[in-house]
Amino acid sequence: MSNLGNLPPNILSKLSRDSNVIIESSKDFGKVVLEKFPDGVYFPTSVNDIIDLIKFSYDLSVPFHIAARGHGHSIRGQAMAQNGLIVEMNSLNNNNENCGIRIYSDSNLGFYADVGGEQLWIDVLNATIERDLAPVSWTDYLYLTVGGTLSNAGISGQTFRYGPQINNVLEMDVITGKGELVTCSKDMNSELFFAVLGGLGQFGIIIRARIVLQKAPKRVKWVRMLYDDFSKFTKDQEHLISIDGLDYVEGSLMLEQSSINNWRSSFFSPSNQTKIASLLSQNEIMYCLEMVKYYDDHTSNTIDEELKKLVKGLNYLPGFIFNKDTTFVEFLDRVRSGELELQSKGLWDVPHPWLNLFVPKSNIMDFNVAVFKDIILKQKKTTGSILVYPTCRKRYSHNLFRCTKYFAFAFKGFV
Ligand SMILES: Cc1cc2nc3c(=O)[nH]c(=O)nc-3n(C[C@H](O)[C@H](O)[C@H](O)COP(=O)(O)OP(=O)(O)OC[C@H]3O[C@@H](n4cnc5c(N)ncnc54)[C@H](O)[C@@H]3O)c2cc1C
């Protein structure tokens, strides 16, 4: 315990060294990194509690390791703190004095929400939708904290249009490594602002983020189209993100051995599943383009016509286009039902060795041959989701885009 120094009573009173608590806070979704145990877990009830802790550590001759833990859905121990302390951010949530979720409108800024770093995105959605508002950029899964995704990027099918979540933050309150609470934005303490966004939790603890909101749509038209040719699939994806018409574009691989409806969302009806399975038995690998158009009461009469225009000229396999009409909230929270089903079968709490990559547009065809066909298809082992979709580099603030030079694809496996 010596590396923690002589902790004062105000810090000790919020600290647990119970081995069960330590084990619980040292778990993450990946279950790949298993033994990076901290010396204790800190449960702050106010922002000042976190300031006190960081200041105390900073003043030691050798500061100890401190990691904020959001919802622990990292995959490689990112929220762990071996021999240091984990700060459980959700314990802030019980205190009304902290930021919570507050919605404002301003003649300059438009609509925005001030959101505590500990808040889950599902709660941000539920709070904003009550006012017919919503953030513009999402992740596929919403049971992640605002601080957790803003420390990464927050990428999903809306990224081509609005940029990742880190592009849609106007301002933050951050506790720095010295224990100072600093407000930052692109114009104020901008170095800190751009370091913390996508900064993997290494530049400070996000206490409050000011998130851009827009008027929320009521419903969505959700379309999936199947391809047997990767070149046609990517050309159509690129075309769809280049036109100003859609709200979400993603895509995924379909393999003979994986289930057609998976944990990410149950989409295809039983009869369509049979039809797709028969196609897959001939092709072994297929590509599924997924797109969404939001609509409202005042566009409900024209949405079908608009969709027809959007898919006209696309090169999917004739007869293999499928539609679903659902609410905006159900669409955004689409992964939850799959999660609950896997949880009920004890299949959620298992290791998740995931890989997320940006691949330059210039190499995506080679990637299909070398990785999708020569490894994944040949091994016939992968049964999880493999996503592949384009994002537009111009949608990333130049201060935030550290990944690739031009156009990128994200590939995500779930084994
Ligand atoms: C089922 C599932 C689906 C996912 N889908 C997507 C997706 O579509 N798009 C996408 O971009 N990502 C996705 N992710 C990845 C996810 O966005 C990241 O793993 C995210 O970091 C998890 O958030 P968390 O609250 O669980 O963070 P944690 O795992 O608790 O923490 C992650 C990192 O953030 C730091 N951190 C946490 N809170 C704060 C804070 N307040 N201030 C500063 N640093 C902090 C931690 O120290 C750590 O380094 C998915 C993850 C899962 C499990």
Short mmCIF file of C-alpha atoms and ligand atoms in Angstrom, two decimals:
data_model
loop_
_atom_site.label_atom_id
_atom_site.label_comp_id
_atom_site.label_asym_id
_atom_site.label_seq_id
_atom_site.Cartn_x
_atom_site.Cartn_y
_atom_site.Cartn_z
CA MET A 1 0.00 0.00 0.00
CA SER A 2 3.05 2.20 0.39
CA ASN A 3 2.84 3.60 -3.14
CA LEU A 4 -0.45 5.34 -2.21
CA GLY A 5 1.27 7.41 0.47
CA ASN A 6 -0.40 8.32 3.73
CA LEU A 7 -3.94 8.86 2.49
CA PRO A 8 -5.87 11.52 4.48
CA PRO A 9 -9.21 10.67 6.15
CA ASN A 10 -11.35 12.50 3.56
CA ILE A 11 -9.94 10.24 0.84
CA LEU A 12 -9.91 7.08 2.96
CA SER A 13 -13.60 7.55 3.75
CA LYS A 14 -14.45 7.17 0.02
CA LEU A 15 -12.02 4.34 -0.63
CA SER A 16 -12.72 0.63 -0.64
CA ARG A 17 -9.99 -1.96 -0.33
CA ASP A 18 -12.41 -4.85 -0.16
CA SER A 19 -11.08 -7.59 -2.42
CA ASN A 20 -14.52 -8.26 -3.94
CA VAL A 21 -14.91 -4.58 -4.81
CA ILE A 22 -11.40 -4.51 -6.28
CA ILE A 23 -12.09 -7.60 -8.40
CA GLU A 24 -15.44 -6.22 -9.60
CA SER A 25 -13.94 -2.85 -10.63
CA SER A 26 -11.04 -4.59 -12.37
CA LYS A 27 -13.27 -6.40 -14.81
CA ASP A 28 -13.95 -5.10 -18.25
CA PHE A 29 -16.02 -6.18 -21.22
CA GLY A 30 -13.00 -7.58 -23.08
CA LYS A 31 -12.07 -10.06 -20.34
CA VAL A 32 -8.67 -10.28 -22.00
CA VAL A 33 -6.66 -8.35 -19.40
CA LEU A 34 -7.40 -10.06 -16.11
CA GLU A 35 -4.79 -9.26 -13.49
CA LYS A 36 -4.16 -5.52 -13.35
CA PHE A 37 -5.53 -5.05 -9.83
CA PRO A 38 -5.55 -1.60 -8.17
CA ASP A 39 -4.82 -1.10 -4.48
CA GLY A 40 -8.27 0.35 -3.98
CA VAL A 41 -11.43 1.68 -5.56
CA TYR A 42 -12.50 5.27 -4.97
CA PHE A 43 -16.19 6.21 -4.83
CA PRO A 44 -16.44 10.01 -5.13
CA THR A 45 -19.72 11.69 -4.31
CA SER A 46 -18.65 15.09 -5.58
CA VAL A 47 -16.29 16.64 -8.10
CA ASN A 48 -14.23 17.96 -5.19
CA ASP A 49 -13.62 14.40 -4.02
CA ILE A 50 -11.86 13.68 -7.32
CA ILE A 51 -9.92 16.93 -7.13
CA ASP A 52 -8.75 16.05 -3.60
CA LEU A 53 -7.57 12.62 -4.73
CA ILE A 54 -5.66 13.83 -7.78
CA LYS A 55 -4.07 16.76 -5.92
CA PHE A 56 -2.94 14.41 -3.15
CA SER A 57 -1.35 12.02 -5.63
CA TYR A 58 0.23 14.84 -7.66
CA ASP A 59 1.91 16.24 -4.54
CA LEU A 60 3.62 12.93 -3.74
CA SER A 61 7.22 12.53 -4.90
CA VAL A 62 6.00 9.56 -6.99
CA PRO A 63 2.32 10.03 -7.89
CA PHE A 64 0.27 6.84 -8.08
CA HIS A 65 -1.69 5.63 -11.04
CA ILE A 66 -5.33 6.80 -11.19
CA ALA A 67 -7.83 5.60 -13.79
CA ALA A 68 -11.39 6.81 -14.26
CA ARG A 69 -13.78 3.93 -14.83
CA GLY A 70 -16.96 4.64 -16.72
CA HIS A 71 -19.04 1.58 -17.50
CA GLY A 72 -16.02 -0.72 -17.83
CA HIS A 73 -16.80 -1.66 -21.42
CA SER A 74 -13.23 -1.37 -22.61
CA ILE A 75 -11.69 -4.43 -24.18
CA ARG A 76 -8.05 -4.29 -23.09
CA GLY A 77 -7.94 -3.05 -19.51
CA GLN A 78 -7.99 0.66 -20.42
CA ALA A 79 -9.88 1.59 -17.24
CA MET A 80 -7.64 -0.42 -14.92
CA ALA A 81 -4.96 0.98 -12.59
CA GLN A 82 -2.47 -1.61 -11.46
CA ASN A 83 -1.22 -0.79 -7.92
CA GLY A 84 -3.03 2.54 -8.10
CA LEU A 85 -6.65 3.59 -7.65
CA ILE A 86 -9.71 3.24 -9.83
CA VAL A 87 -12.22 6.10 -9.66
CA GLU A 88 -15.73 4.71 -10.13
CA MET A 89 -17.35 7.58 -12.02
CA ASN A 90 -20.89 6.28 -11.61
CA SER A 91 -20.79 7.04 -7.89
CA LEU A 92 -21.07 10.75 -8.89
CA ASN A 93 -24.41 9.96 -10.41
CA ASN A 94 -26.10 9.66 -7.04
CA ASN A 95 -25.45 13.27 -6.18
CA ASN A 96 -27.78 15.93 -7.56
CA GLU A 97 -25.21 18.65 -7.08
CA ASN A 98 -23.18 17.14 -9.90
CA CYS A 99 -23.93 17.95 -13.48
CA GLY A 100 -26.36 15.14 -14.43
CA ILE A 101 -28.06 15.89 -17.75
CA ARG A 102 -29.26 19.46 -18.35
CA ILE A 103 -30.72 20.72 -21.59
CA TYR A 104 -30.41 24.30 -22.86
CA SER A 105 -31.01 26.37 -25.94
CA ASP A 106 -29.03 29.43 -26.90
CA SER A 107 -29.33 31.82 -29.83
CA ASN A 108 -25.66 31.29 -30.74
CA LEU A 109 -25.13 27.64 -29.86
CA GLY A 110 -28.56 26.23 -30.66
CA PHE A 111 -29.67 23.30 -28.53
CA TYR A 112 -27.15 21.55 -26.32
CA ALA A 113 -26.92 19.37 -23.20
CA ASP A 114 -24.49 19.68 -20.32
CA VAL A 115 -23.86 16.09 -19.37
CA GLY A 116 -21.81 14.54 -16.55
CA GLY A 117 -18.91 12.38 -17.77
CA GLU A 118 -20.36 9.52 -15.73
CA GLN A 119 -23.72 9.52 -17.55
CA LEU A 120 -24.70 6.67 -19.85
CA TRP A 121 -25.64 7.57 -23.42
CA ILE A 122 -28.94 5.71 -23.02
CA ASP A 123 -29.82 8.16 -20.22
CA VAL A 124 -28.77 11.09 -22.40
CA LEU A 125 -31.09 9.77 -25.11
CA ASN A 126 -34.00 9.28 -22.70
CA ALA A 127 -33.58 12.75 -21.18
CA THR A 128 -33.21 14.61 -24.48
CA ILE A 129 -35.96 12.76 -26.32
CA GLU A 130 -38.45 14.01 -23.73
CA ARG A 131 -37.80 17.46 -25.21
CA ASP A 132 -37.90 16.08 -28.80
CA LEU A 133 -34.14 16.59 -29.02
CA ALA A 134 -31.18 14.22 -29.39
CA PRO A 135 -27.40 14.20 -29.92
CA VAL A 136 -26.42 13.75 -33.56
CA SER A 137 -23.61 11.21 -33.36
CA TRP A 138 -23.84 7.87 -31.58
CA THR A 139 -22.20 4.52 -30.91
CA ASP A 140 -23.97 1.29 -31.87
CA TYR A 141 -24.46 0.46 -28.20
CA LEU A 142 -25.69 3.01 -25.65
CA TYR A 143 -24.77 1.52 -22.26
CA LEU A 144 -21.43 3.33 -22.33
CA THR A 145 -20.53 6.50 -20.46
CA VAL A 146 -20.07 9.92 -22.02
CA GLY A 147 -16.54 10.12 -20.52
CA GLY A 148 -15.74 6.62 -21.80
CA THR A 149 -16.68 7.19 -25.43
CA LEU A 150 -15.30 10.75 -25.57
CA SER A 151 -11.97 9.32 -24.39
CA ASN A 152 -12.00 7.19 -27.54
CA ALA A 153 -13.99 8.66 -30.44
CA GLY A 154 -17.56 7.39 -30.52
CA ILE A 155 -18.01 6.07 -34.03
CA SER A 156 -21.11 4.69 -35.70
CA GLY A 157 -23.18 4.92 -38.84
CA GLN A 158 -23.78 8.66 -38.30
CA THR A 159 -20.04 9.48 -38.35
CA PHE A 160 -19.88 10.02 -42.12
CA ARG A 161 -22.36 12.85 -41.67
CA TYR A 162 -21.64 14.45 -38.30
CA GLY A 163 -18.18 13.15 -37.46
CA PRO A 164 -17.54 11.00 -34.38
CA GLN A 165 -18.98 11.96 -30.99
CA ILE A 166 -15.79 13.87 -30.12
CA ASN A 167 -16.57 16.22 -33.01
CA ASN A 168 -19.86 17.20 -31.44
CA VAL A 169 -18.62 18.52 -28.10
CA LEU A 170 -18.68 22.28 -27.54
CA GLU A 171 -17.02 22.51 -24.16
CA MET A 172 -15.82 20.38 -21.25
CA ASP A 173 -14.93 20.64 -17.58
CA VAL A 174 -11.87 18.51 -17.00
CA ILE A 175 -9.87 17.69 -13.87
CA THR A 176 -6.26 17.75 -14.99
CA GLY A 177 -3.39 15.62 -13.70
CA LYS A 178 -2.55 18.41 -11.25
CA GLY A 179 -6.02 18.29 -9.77
CA GLU A 180 -7.24 21.55 -11.32
CA LEU A 181 -10.79 21.84 -12.63
CA VAL A 182 -10.47 23.53 -16.03
CA THR A 183 -13.15 24.54 -18.52
CA CYS A 184 -11.96 24.02 -22.07
CA SER A 185 -13.26 24.34 -25.62
CA LYS A 186 -11.78 24.85 -29.07
CA ASP A 187 -11.24 28.52 -28.16
CA MET A 188 -10.45 28.24 -24.44
CA ASN A 189 -7.63 26.00 -23.15
CA SER A 190 -7.83 24.34 -26.55
CA GLU A 191 -4.73 22.18 -26.07
CA LEU A 192 -6.42 20.44 -23.15
CA PHE A 193 -9.72 20.19 -25.05
CA PHE A 194 -8.19 18.42 -28.05
CA ALA A 195 -5.93 16.26 -25.89
CA VAL A 196 -8.77 14.96 -23.72
CA LEU A 197 -11.13 14.21 -26.64
CA GLY A 198 -9.92 10.84 -27.91
CA GLY A 199 -7.16 11.00 -25.29
CA LEU A 200 -7.73 7.50 -23.85
CA GLY A 201 -8.25 8.89 -20.35
CA GLN A 202 -4.60 10.03 -20.17
CA PHE A 203 -5.04 13.83 -20.04
CA GLY A 204 -7.66 14.39 -17.39
CA ILE A 205 -11.03 13.31 -16.09
CA ILE A 206 -14.07 14.55 -18.00
CA ILE A 207 -16.54 15.94 -15.49
CA ARG A 208 -18.93 17.70 -17.86
CA ALA A 209 -19.30 17.68 -21.63
CA ARG A 210 -21.46 20.11 -23.58
CA ILE A 211 -23.01 18.03 -26.35
CA VAL A 212 -24.64 19.36 -29.53
CA LEU A 213 -28.34 18.50 -29.86
CA GLN A 214 -30.73 18.63 -32.76
CA LYS A 215 -34.44 18.15 -33.17
CA ALA A 216 -35.04 14.40 -32.87
CA PRO A 217 -36.91 12.54 -35.58
CA LYS A 218 -39.79 10.27 -34.56
CA ARG A 219 -39.21 7.26 -36.77
CA VAL A 220 -36.69 5.64 -39.10
CA LYS A 221 -36.72 3.62 -42.30
CA TRP A 222 -34.04 0.99 -41.88
CA VAL A 223 -32.82 -0.82 -45.00
CA ARG A 224 -30.41 -3.71 -45.55
CA MET A 225 -29.16 -4.82 -48.97
CA LEU A 226 -27.03 -7.84 -49.79
CA TYR A 227 -24.05 -8.07 -52.13
CA ASP A 228 -21.87 -10.92 -53.32
CA ASP A 229 -19.26 -8.53 -54.71
CA PHE A 230 -17.12 -6.45 -52.35
CA SER A 231 -16.29 -3.88 -54.99
CA LYS A 232 -19.95 -3.14 -55.71
CA PHE A 233 -20.68 -3.07 -51.97
CA THR A 234 -17.97 -0.51 -51.14
CA LYS A 235 -18.77 1.61 -54.22
CA ASP A 236 -22.39 1.83 -53.10
CA GLN A 237 -21.37 2.64 -49.53
CA GLU A 238 -19.09 5.39 -50.76
CA HIS A 239 -21.80 6.72 -53.03
CA LEU A 240 -24.34 6.77 -50.18
CA ILE A 241 -22.08 8.71 -47.83
CA SER A 242 -21.25 11.19 -50.58
CA ILE A 243 -24.84 12.25 -51.19
CA ASP A 244 -26.79 14.40 -48.81
CA GLY A 245 -29.71 12.11 -48.09
CA LEU A 246 -29.07 9.51 -45.41
CA ASP A 247 -28.66 9.63 -41.64
CA TYR A 248 -26.76 6.40 -41.05
CA VAL A 249 -24.64 4.05 -43.18
CA GLU A 250 -22.89 0.92 -41.96
CA GLY A 251 -22.21 -2.53 -43.36
CA SER A 252 -21.16 -6.00 -42.31
CA LEU A 253 -19.94 -9.35 -43.50
CA MET A 254 -22.27 -12.32 -43.65
CA LEU A 255 -20.66 -15.73 -43.36
CA GLU A 256 -22.22 -19.12 -43.83
CA GLN A 257 -21.42 -20.26 -40.30
CA SER A 258 -22.70 -17.12 -38.48
CA SER A 259 -26.30 -16.49 -37.58
CA ILE A 260 -28.13 -14.18 -39.96
CA ASN A 261 -29.78 -12.25 -37.15
CA ASN A 262 -27.12 -11.60 -34.55
CA TRP A 263 -26.76 -9.87 -31.18
CA ARG A 264 -26.36 -6.46 -32.87
CA SER A 265 -29.99 -6.41 -33.97
CA SER A 266 -32.64 -8.83 -34.96
CA PHE A 267 -33.69 -7.59 -38.38
CA PHE A 268 -34.63 -10.36 -40.81
CA SER A 269 -37.94 -12.21 -40.62
CA PRO A 270 -37.81 -16.06 -40.44
CA SER A 271 -38.76 -16.42 -44.14
CA ASN A 272 -36.09 -13.90 -45.18
CA GLN A 273 -33.55 -15.74 -43.04
CA THR A 274 -34.26 -18.94 -45.00
CA LYS A 275 -33.90 -17.06 -48.29
CA ILE A 276 -30.57 -15.51 -47.18
CA ALA A 277 -29.25 -18.81 -45.79
CA SER A 278 -29.77 -20.46 -49.16
CA LEU A 279 -27.87 -17.64 -50.88
CA LEU A 280 -25.06 -17.88 -48.31
CA SER A 281 -24.70 -21.62 -48.89
CA GLN A 282 -23.80 -20.80 -52.52
CA ASN A 283 -21.60 -17.75 -51.86
CA GLU A 284 -19.99 -18.46 -48.43
CA ILE A 285 -19.33 -14.75 -47.92
CA MET A 286 -21.74 -11.90 -48.53
CA TYR A 287 -21.76 -8.21 -47.67
CA CYS A 288 -24.70 -6.43 -46.10
CA LEU A 289 -25.09 -2.69 -46.61
CA GLU A 290 -27.17 -1.05 -43.90
CA MET A 291 -28.67 2.41 -44.19
CA VAL A 292 -31.20 4.50 -42.35
CA LYS A 293 -33.28 7.53 -43.17
CA TYR A 294 -35.01 9.38 -40.35
CA TYR A 295 -38.50 10.75 -40.85
CA ASP A 296 -41.28 12.62 -39.10
CA ASP A 297 -45.01 13.21 -39.24
CA HIS A 298 -44.55 15.88 -41.89
CA THR A 299 -42.36 13.62 -44.11
CA SER A 300 -44.27 10.36 -43.57
CA ASN A 301 -46.11 10.74 -46.90
CA THR A 302 -42.94 11.20 -48.92
CA ILE A 303 -40.41 8.97 -47.16
CA ASP A 304 -41.07 5.86 -49.25
CA GLU A 305 -40.66 7.79 -52.48
CA GLU A 306 -37.44 9.35 -51.14
CA LEU A 307 -36.06 5.93 -50.20
CA LYS A 308 -36.84 4.58 -53.66
CA LYS A 309 -34.79 7.40 -55.17
CA LEU A 310 -31.91 6.75 -52.77
CA VAL A 311 -31.58 3.05 -53.64
CA LYS A 312 -32.12 3.56 -57.38
CA GLY A 313 -29.00 2.56 -59.28
CA LEU A 314 -27.44 0.64 -56.38
CA ASN A 315 -25.91 -2.71 -57.29
CA TYR A 316 -27.26 -5.02 -54.58
CA LEU A 317 -28.45 -8.49 -55.56
CA PRO A 318 -31.93 -8.17 -57.07
CA GLY A 319 -34.58 -9.23 -54.57
CA PHE A 320 -32.21 -8.92 -51.62
CA ILE A 321 -33.31 -5.60 -50.18
CA PHE A 322 -35.11 -5.63 -46.83
CA ASN A 323 -36.89 -2.85 -44.93
CA LYS A 324 -37.91 -2.18 -41.41
CA ASP A 325 -39.88 0.75 -40.04
CA THR A 326 -39.27 1.54 -36.39
CA THR A 327 -39.02 4.34 -33.86
CA PHE A 328 -35.88 6.46 -33.61
CA VAL A 329 -35.29 5.31 -30.03
CA GLU A 330 -35.71 1.62 -30.86
CA PHE A 331 -33.28 1.99 -33.71
CA LEU A 332 -30.62 3.72 -31.59
CA ASP A 333 -31.04 1.19 -28.78
CA ARG A 334 -31.05 -1.77 -31.21
CA VAL A 335 -28.22 -3.69 -29.54
CA ARG A 336 -29.91 -3.83 -26.13
CA SER A 337 -32.35 -6.67 -26.87
CA GLY A 338 -29.49 -8.83 -28.22
CA GLU A 339 -27.49 -8.03 -25.10
CA LEU A 340 -30.34 -9.04 -22.79
CA GLU A 341 -30.83 -12.28 -24.70
CA LEU A 342 -27.13 -13.14 -24.49
CA GLN A 343 -27.12 -12.18 -20.80
CA SER A 344 -30.03 -14.52 -20.12
CA LYS A 345 -28.05 -17.37 -21.71
CA GLY A 346 -24.86 -16.44 -19.84
CA LEU A 347 -23.19 -15.55 -23.15
CA TRP A 348 -22.59 -11.81 -22.62
CA ASP A 349 -20.12 -12.11 -19.76
CA VAL A 350 -17.48 -13.91 -21.85
CA PRO A 351 -14.14 -12.82 -23.36
CA HIS A 352 -14.43 -10.38 -26.27
CA PRO A 353 -11.19 -10.14 -28.22
CA TRP A 354 -12.16 -7.28 -30.53
CA LEU A 355 -10.15 -5.43 -33.11
CA ASN A 356 -11.02 -1.96 -34.43
CA LEU A 357 -9.07 -0.68 -37.41
CA PHE A 358 -9.09 2.22 -39.80
CA VAL A 359 -8.11 1.08 -43.27
CA PRO A 360 -7.33 3.64 -45.98
CA LYS A 361 -9.67 3.59 -48.95
CA SER A 362 -6.72 2.79 -51.22
CA ASN A 363 -6.22 -0.55 -49.44
CA ILE A 364 -9.73 -1.70 -48.73
CA MET A 365 -9.91 -4.06 -51.73
CA ASP A 366 -6.64 -5.73 -50.67
CA PHE A 367 -8.01 -5.94 -47.14
CA ASN A 368 -11.03 -7.85 -48.40
CA VAL A 369 -8.84 -10.42 -50.12
CA ALA A 370 -6.12 -10.74 -47.48
CA VAL A 371 -8.26 -10.60 -44.33
CA PHE A 372 -11.91 -11.32 -45.11
CA LYS A 373 -11.30 -14.02 -47.74
CA ASP A 374 -7.85 -15.46 -47.04
CA ILE A 375 -8.11 -15.53 -43.25
CA ILE A 376 -11.68 -15.22 -41.99
CA LEU A 377 -13.40 -17.17 -44.74
CA LYS A 378 -10.73 -19.86 -44.96
CA GLN A 379 -10.62 -20.46 -41.20
CA LYS A 380 -14.42 -20.74 -41.02
CA LYS A 381 -14.27 -20.04 -37.29
CA THR A 382 -15.59 -16.51 -36.83
CA THR A 383 -19.23 -16.42 -35.88
CA GLY A 384 -19.39 -12.88 -34.51
CA SER A 385 -20.14 -9.52 -36.11
CA ILE A 386 -17.65 -8.04 -38.53
CA LEU A 387 -18.52 -4.49 -39.45
CA VAL A 388 -17.07 -2.58 -42.35
CA TYR A 389 -18.17 0.89 -43.30
CA PRO A 390 -16.73 4.11 -44.64
CA THR A 391 -16.35 7.38 -42.79
CA CYS A 392 -15.44 10.74 -44.29
CA ARG A 393 -12.17 12.26 -43.17
CA LYS A 394 -13.47 15.77 -43.76
CA ARG A 395 -16.04 15.18 -40.97
CA TYR A 396 -13.23 14.82 -38.41
CA SER A 397 -11.86 17.98 -36.89
CA HIS A 398 -8.23 18.13 -38.05
CA ASN A 399 -7.17 18.44 -34.43
CA LEU A 400 -8.81 15.13 -33.60
CA PHE A 401 -8.06 12.90 -36.53
CA ARG A 402 -4.96 10.98 -35.68
CA CYS A 403 -5.77 7.73 -37.45
CA THR A 404 -5.37 7.84 -41.19
CA LYS A 405 -4.73 10.22 -44.03
CA TYR A 406 -7.81 9.90 -46.10
CA PHE A 407 -10.93 7.84 -46.25
CA ALA A 408 -11.31 5.05 -43.71
CA PHE A 409 -13.14 1.86 -43.01
CA ALA A 410 -13.76 0.50 -39.56
CA PHE A 411 -13.64 -3.21 -39.09
CA LYS A 412 -14.88 -4.67 -35.87
CA GLY A 413 -14.95 -8.35 -34.99
CA PHE A 414 -16.89 -10.04 -32.20
CA VAL A 415 -15.68 -13.55 -31.58
C1 LIG B 1 -21.16 -3.82 -26.99
C2 LIG B 1 -20.25 -2.66 -27.31
C3 LIG B 1 -20.44 -1.92 -28.45
C4 LIG B 1 -19.61 -0.85 -28.75
N1 LIG B 1 -19.86 -0.13 -29.88
C5 LIG B 1 -19.11 0.92 -30.16
C6 LIG B 1 -19.38 1.72 -31.29
O1 LIG B 1 -20.30 1.45 -32.04
N2 LIG B 1 -18.58 2.79 -31.53
C7 LIG B 1 -17.55 3.13 -30.69
O2 LIG B 1 -16.90 4.13 -30.94
N3 LIG B 1 -17.27 2.38 -29.62
C8 LIG B 1 -18.01 1.29 -29.35
N4 LIG B 1 -17.71 0.54 -28.25
C9 LIG B 1 -16.48 0.83 -27.51
C10 LIG B 1 -16.74 1.87 -26.41
O3 LIG B 1 -17.08 3.11 -26.97
C11 LIG B 1 -15.47 2.09 -25.57
O4 LIG B 1 -15.00 0.88 -25.10
C12 LIG B 1 -15.78 3.04 -24.40
O5 LIG B 1 -14.58 3.49 -23.85
C13 LIG B 1 -16.56 2.34 -23.33
O6 LIG B 1 -17.10 3.28 -22.45
P1 LIG B 1 -17.12 2.95 -20.89
O7 LIG B 1 -18.00 3.96 -20.25
O8 LIG B 1 -17.45 1.54 -20.65
O9 LIG B 1 -15.60 3.29 -20.56
P2 LIG B 1 -14.53 2.51 -19.66
O10 LIG B 1 -14.23 1.19 -20.25
O11 LIG B 1 -14.94 2.55 -18.26
O12 LIG B 1 -13.29 3.48 -19.88
C14 LIG B 1 -12.70 3.61 -21.15
C15 LIG B 1 -11.55 4.61 -21.13
O13 LIG B 1 -12.07 5.90 -20.85
C16 LIG B 1 -11.51 6.42 -19.67
N5 LIG B 1 -12.58 7.15 -18.98
C17 LIG B 1 -13.77 6.69 -18.53
N6 LIG B 1 -14.50 7.70 -18.01
C18 LIG B 1 -13.74 8.82 -18.15
C19 LIG B 1 -13.92 10.19 -17.83
N7 LIG B 1 -15.03 10.63 -17.25
N8 LIG B 1 -12.93 11.05 -18.12
C20 LIG B 1 -11.80 10.65 -18.71
N9 LIG B 1 -11.56 9.38 -19.05
C21 LIG B 1 -12.52 8.47 -18.78
C22 LIG B 1 -11.02 5.22 -18.89
O14 LIG B 1 -9.98 5.56 -17.99
C23 LIG B 1 -10.54 4.33 -20.03
O15 LIG B 1 -9.28 4.74 -20.50
C24 LIG B 1 -18.53 -0.53 -27.91
C25 LIG B 1 -18.32 -1.28 -26.75
C26 LIG B 1 -19.17 -2.33 -26.44
C27 LIG B 1 -18.93 -3.09 -25.19
#
